[in-house]
């Protein structure tokens, strides 16, 4: 796996590339992609960074694992490529968006349009073996994505971090809340949403209200 990444992120994270854990991670991922079907495609592993340069990040959504079904994962958390049916969590995200801002549920589940407006759609683990959820966890990705979040927390100001569900909340523990807005809720998965922990969080209107207060361009959802 060659680490080719958007230049500003490459500069911010270059210290990580020489650390032993990352070298071990590269070896692991190379082996997995050679021996098994893995997602996302190799060129899409760092898509979240490629779509949203470091200094253009406005919002960070922290996911956990890439989708592990064929054709679903393309490097952006919760997102699926054009023409791929929307998974349940994404449908609930769109339903809350509709409830919050009256925006009709989109036909496409491709969130590149969000990423290109400054929303970093970052999974904690960037790869997965086909049909085996969590199969690439605890191999080093979490350390790498923790480093990315730490850089944003320390080097930027006025960002909005969305922590949806217990995993994201734990991963966002060290975000500097004196410099950034942190919005938390239950996860959009049906298990959480159907227990009343997701719907009604109004995160999408809160994001745009915060951006408006800062004089920043609001997100076109």
PDB file of C-alpha atoms in Angstrom:
ATOM      1  CA  UNK A   1       0.000   0.000   0.000  1.00  0.00           C
ATOM      2  CA  UNK A   2       1.547   3.253  -1.134  1.00  0.00           C
ATOM      3  CA  UNK A   3       0.593   6.206   1.026  1.00  0.00           C
ATOM      4  CA  UNK A   4      -0.610   8.700  -1.532  1.00  0.00           C
ATOM      5  CA  UNK A   5      -2.733  11.327   0.139  1.00  0.00           C
ATOM      6  CA  UNK A   6      -3.868  14.908  -0.365  1.00  0.00           C
ATOM      7  CA  UNK A   7      -0.710  17.007   0.222  1.00  0.00           C
ATOM      8  CA  UNK A   8      -1.849  19.053   3.208  1.00  0.00           C
ATOM      9  CA  UNK A   9      -2.885  15.931   5.094  1.00  0.00           C
ATOM     10  CA  UNK A  10       0.286  14.132   4.067  1.00  0.00           C
ATOM     11  CA  UNK A  11       2.273  16.971   5.626  1.00  0.00           C
ATOM     12  CA  UNK A  12       0.211  16.940   8.825  1.00  0.00           C
ATOM     13  CA  UNK A  13       0.469  13.168   9.282  1.00  0.00           C
ATOM     14  CA  UNK A  14       3.945  12.466   7.903  1.00  0.00           C
ATOM     15  CA  UNK A  15       5.314  11.676  11.369  1.00  0.00           C
ATOM     16  CA  UNK A  16       2.927   8.739  11.573  1.00  0.00           C
ATOM     17  CA  UNK A  17       4.229   7.088   8.403  1.00  0.00           C
ATOM     18  CA  UNK A  18       7.616   6.285   9.934  1.00  0.00           C
ATOM     19  CA  UNK A  19       6.274   4.865  13.197  1.00  0.00           C
ATOM     20  CA  UNK A  20       6.503   1.097  13.727  1.00  0.00           C
ATOM     21  CA  UNK A  21       2.744   0.672  14.092  1.00  0.00           C
ATOM     22  CA  UNK A  22       2.157   2.231  10.685  1.00  0.00           C
ATOM     23  CA  UNK A  23       4.774   0.078   9.003  1.00  0.00           C
ATOM     24  CA  UNK A  24       3.092  -2.975  10.516  1.00  0.00           C
ATOM     25  CA  UNK A  25      -0.285  -1.672   9.371  1.00  0.00           C
ATOM     26  CA  UNK A  26       0.959  -1.240   5.798  1.00  0.00           C
ATOM     27  CA  UNK A  27       2.257  -4.819   5.775  1.00  0.00           C
ATOM     28  CA  UNK A  28      -1.033  -6.114   7.155  1.00  0.00           C
ATOM     29  CA  UNK A  29      -3.191  -4.221   4.667  1.00  0.00           C
ATOM     30  CA  UNK A  30      -1.023  -5.272   1.714  1.00  0.00           C
ATOM     31  CA  UNK A  31      -1.319  -8.902   2.753  1.00  0.00           C
ATOM     32  CA  UNK A  32      -5.064  -8.697   3.278  1.00  0.00           C
ATOM     33  CA  UNK A  33      -5.693  -7.101  -0.123  1.00  0.00           C
ATOM     34  CA  UNK A  34      -3.524  -9.747  -1.806  1.00  0.00           C
ATOM     35  CA  UNK A  35      -5.162 -12.714  -0.095  1.00  0.00           C
ATOM     36  CA  UNK A  36      -8.771 -11.601   0.341  1.00  0.00           C
ATOM     37  CA  UNK A  37     -11.438  -9.348  -1.086  1.00  0.00           C
ATOM     38  CA  UNK A  38     -11.204  -6.127   0.899  1.00  0.00           C
ATOM     39  CA  UNK A  39     -12.937  -2.758   0.834  1.00  0.00           C
ATOM     40  CA  UNK A  40     -12.744   0.010  -0.158  1.00  0.00           C
ATOM     41  CA  UNK A  41     -10.718  -0.302  -3.387  1.00  0.00           C
ATOM     42  CA  UNK A  42      -7.062   0.489  -2.714  1.00  0.00           C
ATOM     43  CA  UNK A  43      -7.185   3.878  -4.411  1.00  0.00           C
ATOM     44  CA  UNK A  44     -10.116   4.898  -2.198  1.00  0.00           C
ATOM     45  CA  UNK A  45      -8.614   4.078   1.211  1.00  0.00           C
ATOM     46  CA  UNK A  46      -7.704   7.717   1.896  1.00  0.00           C
ATOM     47  CA  UNK A  47     -10.685   9.278   0.089  1.00  0.00           C
ATOM     48  CA  UNK A  48     -11.867  11.158   3.167  1.00  0.00           C
ATOM     49  CA  UNK A  49      -8.564  13.046   3.293  1.00  0.00           C
ATOM     50  CA  UNK A  50      -8.370  13.513  -0.475  1.00  0.00           C
ATOM     51  CA  UNK A  51     -11.810  15.152  -0.686  1.00  0.00           C
ATOM     52  CA  UNK A  52     -11.351  17.427   2.327  1.00  0.00           C
ATOM     53  CA  UNK A  53      -7.929  19.118   2.674  1.00  0.00           C
ATOM     54  CA  UNK A  54      -6.750  19.867   6.197  1.00  0.00           C
ATOM     55  CA  UNK A  55      -7.346  23.624   6.093  1.00  0.00           C
ATOM     56  CA  UNK A  56     -10.753  23.233   4.446  1.00  0.00           C
ATOM     57  CA  UNK A  57     -12.266  20.993   7.133  1.00  0.00           C
ATOM     58  CA  UNK A  58     -15.343  22.550   8.760  1.00  0.00           C
ATOM     59  CA  UNK A  59     -17.106  19.493  10.144  1.00  0.00           C
ATOM     60  CA  UNK A  60     -15.858  16.052  11.194  1.00  0.00           C
ATOM     61  CA  UNK A  61     -18.141  13.014  11.245  1.00  0.00           C
ATOM     62  CA  UNK A  62     -16.522  10.023  12.939  1.00  0.00           C
ATOM     63  CA  UNK A  63     -17.602   6.588  11.768  1.00  0.00           C
ATOM     64  CA  UNK A  64     -16.286   3.199  12.811  1.00  0.00           C
ATOM     65  CA  UNK A  65     -15.767   0.681   9.993  1.00  0.00           C
ATOM     66  CA  UNK A  66     -16.177   0.720   6.208  1.00  0.00           C
ATOM     67  CA  UNK A  67     -19.180  -1.093   4.787  1.00  0.00           C
ATOM     68  CA  UNK A  68     -18.203  -4.709   4.139  1.00  0.00           C
ATOM     69  CA  UNK A  69     -20.613  -5.562   1.328  1.00  0.00           C
ATOM     70  CA  UNK A  70     -19.638  -5.530  -2.374  1.00  0.00           C
ATOM     71  CA  UNK A  71     -19.581  -2.089  -3.965  1.00  0.00           C
ATOM     72  CA  UNK A  72     -20.585  -0.166  -0.846  1.00  0.00           C
ATOM     73  CA  UNK A  73     -17.414   1.289   0.676  1.00  0.00           C
ATOM     74  CA  UNK A  74     -15.600   4.087  -1.142  1.00  0.00           C
ATOM     75  CA  UNK A  75     -13.592   5.690   1.630  1.00  0.00           C
ATOM     76  CA  UNK A  76     -16.146   8.045   3.184  1.00  0.00           C
ATOM     77  CA  UNK A  77     -17.985   7.058   6.343  1.00  0.00           C
ATOM     78  CA  UNK A  78     -21.714   6.374   5.931  1.00  0.00           C
ATOM     79  CA  UNK A  79     -21.472   7.083   2.174  1.00  0.00           C
ATOM     80  CA  UNK A  80     -22.055   4.708  -0.735  1.00  0.00           C
ATOM     81  CA  UNK A  81     -21.293   5.233  -4.447  1.00  0.00           C
ATOM     82  CA  UNK A  82     -23.903   6.349  -6.975  1.00  0.00           C
ATOM     83  CA  UNK A  83     -26.500   3.686  -7.678  1.00  0.00           C
ATOM     84  CA  UNK A  84     -25.839   1.639  -4.542  1.00  0.00           C
ATOM     85  CA  UNK A  85     -28.866   1.189  -2.229  1.00  0.00           C
ATOM     86  CA  UNK A  86     -28.673   3.321   0.892  1.00  0.00           C
ATOM     87  CA  UNK A  87     -27.833   1.310   4.038  1.00  0.00           C
ATOM     88  CA  UNK A  88     -30.164   1.701   7.051  1.00  0.00           C
ATOM     89  CA  UNK A  89     -27.916   4.112   8.972  1.00  0.00           C
ATOM     90  CA  UNK A  90     -27.616   6.417   5.971  1.00  0.00           C
ATOM     91  CA  UNK A  91     -31.379   6.339   5.447  1.00  0.00           C
ATOM     92  CA  UNK A  92     -31.831   7.439   9.059  1.00  0.00           C
ATOM     93  CA  UNK A  93     -29.291  10.242   8.557  1.00  0.00           C
ATOM     94  CA  UNK A  94     -31.293  11.466   5.576  1.00  0.00           C
ATOM     95  CA  UNK A  95     -34.563  11.105   7.510  1.00  0.00           C
ATOM     96  CA  UNK A  96     -33.228  13.287  10.332  1.00  0.00           C
ATOM     97  CA  UNK A  97     -32.008  15.791   7.756  1.00  0.00           C
ATOM     98  CA  UNK A  98     -35.521  15.851   6.308  1.00  0.00           C
ATOM     99  CA  UNK A  99     -37.116  16.223   9.742  1.00  0.00           C
ATOM    100  CA  UNK A 100     -34.649  18.955  10.753  1.00  0.00           C
ATOM    101  CA  UNK A 101     -34.450  21.095   7.624  1.00  0.00           C
ATOM    102  CA  UNK A 102     -37.270  19.837   5.415  1.00  0.00           C
ATOM    103  CA  UNK A 103     -34.826  18.572   2.780  1.00  0.00           C
ATOM    104  CA  UNK A 104     -36.245  15.672   0.733  1.00  0.00           C
ATOM    105  CA  UNK A 105     -34.405  12.376   1.150  1.00  0.00           C
ATOM    106  CA  UNK A 106     -31.806  12.252  -1.660  1.00  0.00           C
ATOM    107  CA  UNK A 107     -31.913   9.497  -4.233  1.00  0.00           C
ATOM    108  CA  UNK A 108     -28.129   9.143  -4.075  1.00  0.00           C
ATOM    109  CA  UNK A 109     -26.249   7.979  -1.002  1.00  0.00           C
ATOM    110  CA  UNK A 110     -22.973   9.391  -2.323  1.00  0.00           C
ATOM    111  CA  UNK A 111     -21.781  11.951   0.234  1.00  0.00           C
ATOM    112  CA  UNK A 112     -18.889  13.277  -1.834  1.00  0.00           C
ATOM    113  CA  UNK A 113     -20.961  16.454  -2.150  1.00  0.00           C
ATOM    114  CA  UNK A 114     -20.640  16.860   1.635  1.00  0.00           C
ATOM    115  CA  UNK A 115     -16.937  16.013   1.695  1.00  0.00           C
ATOM    116  CA  UNK A 116     -16.210  18.590  -0.997  1.00  0.00           C
ATOM    117  CA  UNK A 117     -17.831  21.286   1.184  1.00  0.00           C
ATOM    118  CA  UNK A 118     -15.537  20.629   4.135  1.00  0.00           C
ATOM    119  CA  UNK A 119     -17.097  17.651   5.914  1.00  0.00           C
ATOM    120  CA  UNK A 120     -14.419  15.109   6.805  1.00  0.00           C
ATOM    121  CA  UNK A 121     -16.178  11.733   6.664  1.00  0.00           C
ATOM    122  CA  UNK A 122     -13.662   9.741   8.670  1.00  0.00           C
ATOM    123  CA  UNK A 123     -13.971   6.112   9.661  1.00  0.00           C
ATOM    124  CA  UNK A 124     -11.830   5.028  12.608  1.00  0.00           C
ATOM    125  CA  UNK A 125     -10.730   1.982  10.596  1.00  0.00           C
ATOM    126  CA  UNK A 126     -10.115   2.619   6.907  1.00  0.00           C
ATOM    127  CA  UNK A 127     -10.239  -0.932   5.505  1.00  0.00           C
ATOM    128  CA  UNK A 128     -12.183  -4.155   6.052  1.00  0.00           C
ATOM    129  CA  UNK A 129     -12.273  -7.714   4.726  1.00  0.00           C
ATOM    130  CA  UNK A 130     -15.360  -8.532   2.657  1.00  0.00           C
ATOM    131  CA  UNK A 131     -18.348  -9.691   4.713  1.00  0.00           C
ATOM    132  CA  UNK A 132     -16.363  -9.544   7.979  1.00  0.00           C
ATOM    133  CA  UNK A 133     -17.260  -6.454   9.973  1.00  0.00           C
ATOM    134  CA  UNK A 134     -14.451  -5.257  12.206  1.00  0.00           C
ATOM    135  CA  UNK A 135     -11.887  -7.565  10.623  1.00  0.00           C
ATOM    136  CA  UNK A 136      -9.261  -4.803  10.309  1.00  0.00           C
ATOM    137  CA  UNK A 137      -9.812  -3.273  13.732  1.00  0.00           C
ATOM    138  CA  UNK A 138      -6.945  -3.062  16.235  1.00  0.00           C
ATOM    139  CA  UNK A 139      -4.293  -3.297  13.513  1.00  0.00           C
ATOM    140  CA  UNK A 140      -3.174   0.335  13.686  1.00  0.00           C
ATOM    141  CA  UNK A 141      -5.818   2.287  11.817  1.00  0.00           C
ATOM    142  CA  UNK A 142      -7.287   3.629  15.046  1.00  0.00           C
ATOM    143  CA  UNK A 143      -3.936   5.134  16.041  1.00  0.00           C
ATOM    144  CA  UNK A 144      -3.650   6.781  12.640  1.00  0.00           C
ATOM    145  CA  UNK A 145      -7.126   8.284  12.699  1.00  0.00           C
ATOM    146  CA  UNK A 146      -6.649   9.359  16.321  1.00  0.00           C
ATOM    147  CA  UNK A 147      -3.599  11.295  15.106  1.00  0.00           C
ATOM    148  CA  UNK A 148      -5.697  12.984  12.407  1.00  0.00           C
ATOM    149  CA  UNK A 149      -8.348  14.012  14.923  1.00  0.00           C
ATOM    150  CA  UNK A 150      -5.686  15.254  17.351  1.00  0.00           C
ATOM    151  CA  UNK A 151      -4.125  17.400  14.615  1.00  0.00           C
ATOM    152  CA  UNK A 152      -7.468  18.987  13.809  1.00  0.00           C
ATOM    153  CA  UNK A 153      -8.189  19.589  17.485  1.00  0.00           C
ATOM    154  CA  UNK A 154      -4.829  21.214  18.191  1.00  0.00           C
ATOM    155  CA  UNK A 155      -4.069  23.058  14.944  1.00  0.00           C
ATOM    156  CA  UNK A 156      -7.511  24.300  13.933  1.00  0.00           C
ATOM    157  CA  UNK A 157     -10.222  26.307  15.682  1.00  0.00           C
ATOM    158  CA  UNK A 158     -13.980  26.481  15.394  1.00  0.00           C
ATOM    159  CA  UNK A 159     -14.564  23.042  13.926  1.00  0.00           C
ATOM    160  CA  UNK A 160     -17.704  20.984  14.508  1.00  0.00           C
ATOM    161  CA  UNK A 161     -17.239  17.362  15.558  1.00  0.00           C
ATOM    162  CA  UNK A 162     -20.202  14.986  15.310  1.00  0.00           C
ATOM    163  CA  UNK A 163     -19.975  12.045  17.685  1.00  0.00           C
ATOM    164  CA  UNK A 164     -22.755   9.620  16.818  1.00  0.00           C
ATOM    165  CA  UNK A 165     -22.907   6.624  19.135  1.00  0.00           C
ATOM    166  CA  UNK A 166     -20.728   5.328  21.941  1.00  0.00           C
ATOM    167  CA  UNK A 167     -17.749   4.423  19.790  1.00  0.00           C
ATOM    168  CA  UNK A 168     -17.473   7.892  18.261  1.00  0.00           C
ATOM    169  CA  UNK A 169     -17.945   9.518  21.670  1.00  0.00           C
ATOM    170  CA  UNK A 170     -15.019   7.551  23.085  1.00  0.00           C
ATOM    171  CA  UNK A 171     -12.870   8.353  20.061  1.00  0.00           C
ATOM    172  CA  UNK A 172     -13.660  12.047  20.472  1.00  0.00           C
ATOM    173  CA  UNK A 173     -12.821  12.170  24.168  1.00  0.00           C
ATOM    174  CA  UNK A 174      -9.691  14.274  23.676  1.00  0.00           C
ATOM    175  CA  UNK A 175     -11.127  16.919  21.353  1.00  0.00           C
ATOM    176  CA  UNK A 176     -10.511  20.385  22.813  1.00  0.00           C
ATOM    177  CA  UNK A 177     -14.026  21.548  23.584  1.00  0.00           C
ATOM    178  CA  UNK A 178     -12.784  25.030  24.444  1.00  0.00           C
ATOM    179  CA  UNK A 179     -11.906  25.542  20.760  1.00  0.00           C
ATOM    180  CA  UNK A 180     -14.476  23.423  18.944  1.00  0.00           C
ATOM    181  CA  UNK A 181     -18.189  22.583  18.955  1.00  0.00           C
ATOM    182  CA  UNK A 182     -18.851  18.931  19.785  1.00  0.00           C
ATOM    183  CA  UNK A 183     -22.328  17.550  19.051  1.00  0.00           C
ATOM    184  CA  UNK A 184     -23.205  14.098  20.384  1.00  0.00           C
ATOM    185  CA  UNK A 185     -26.177  11.788  19.982  1.00  0.00           C
ATOM    186  CA  UNK A 186     -27.050   8.152  19.552  1.00  0.00           C
ATOM    187  CA  UNK A 187     -25.940   6.334  16.415  1.00  0.00           C
ATOM    188  CA  UNK A 188     -28.153   6.532  13.316  1.00  0.00           C
ATOM    189  CA  UNK A 189     -28.344   2.736  13.083  1.00  0.00           C
ATOM    190  CA  UNK A 190     -31.886   1.351  13.434  1.00  0.00           C
ATOM    191  CA  UNK A 191     -31.024  -0.238  16.797  1.00  0.00           C
ATOM    192  CA  UNK A 192     -30.193   3.148  18.295  1.00  0.00           C
ATOM    193  CA  UNK A 193     -32.577   5.282  16.252  1.00  0.00           C
ATOM    194  CA  UNK A 194     -35.589   3.134  17.094  1.00  0.00           C
ATOM    195  CA  UNK A 195     -34.850   3.596  20.801  1.00  0.00           C
ATOM    196  CA  UNK A 196     -35.181   7.364  20.469  1.00  0.00           C
ATOM    197  CA  UNK A 197     -31.461   8.101  20.614  1.00  0.00           C
ATOM    198  CA  UNK A 198     -31.009   9.531  17.125  1.00  0.00           C
ATOM    199  CA  UNK A 199     -34.041  11.323  15.728  1.00  0.00           C
ATOM    200  CA  UNK A 200     -34.535  14.890  16.878  1.00  0.00           C
ATOM    201  CA  UNK A 201     -30.865  15.737  17.448  1.00  0.00           C
ATOM    202  CA  UNK A 202     -31.148  18.563  14.885  1.00  0.00           C
ATOM    203  CA  UNK A 203     -27.422  18.403  14.209  1.00  0.00           C
ATOM    204  CA  UNK A 204     -27.750  19.629  10.650  1.00  0.00           C
ATOM    205  CA  UNK A 205     -29.444  22.908  11.553  1.00  0.00           C
ATOM    206  CA  UNK A 206     -27.060  23.338  14.508  1.00  0.00           C
ATOM    207  CA  UNK A 207     -24.083  22.971  12.166  1.00  0.00           C
ATOM    208  CA  UNK A 208     -25.290  25.661   9.815  1.00  0.00           C
ATOM    209  CA  UNK A 209     -26.248  27.975  12.674  1.00  0.00           C
ATOM    210  CA  UNK A 210     -22.724  27.665  14.086  1.00  0.00           C
ATOM    211  CA  UNK A 211     -21.110  28.237  10.689  1.00  0.00           C
ATOM    212  CA  UNK A 212     -23.354  31.260  10.138  1.00  0.00           C
ATOM    213  CA  UNK A 213     -22.304  32.714  13.509  1.00  0.00           C
ATOM    214  CA  UNK A 214     -18.681  32.410  12.454  1.00  0.00           C
ATOM    215  CA  UNK A 215     -19.298  34.033   9.094  1.00  0.00           C
ATOM    216  CA  UNK A 216     -18.455  30.780   7.326  1.00  0.00           C
ATOM    217  CA  UNK A 217     -20.287  29.357   4.335  1.00  0.00           C
ATOM    218  CA  UNK A 218     -23.102  27.055   5.398  1.00  0.00           C
ATOM    219  CA  UNK A 219     -23.350  23.460   4.178  1.00  0.00           C
ATOM    220  CA  UNK A 220     -25.673  22.814   1.254  1.00  0.00           C
ATOM    221  CA  UNK A 221     -27.093  19.487   2.402  1.00  0.00           C
TER     222      UNK A 221
END
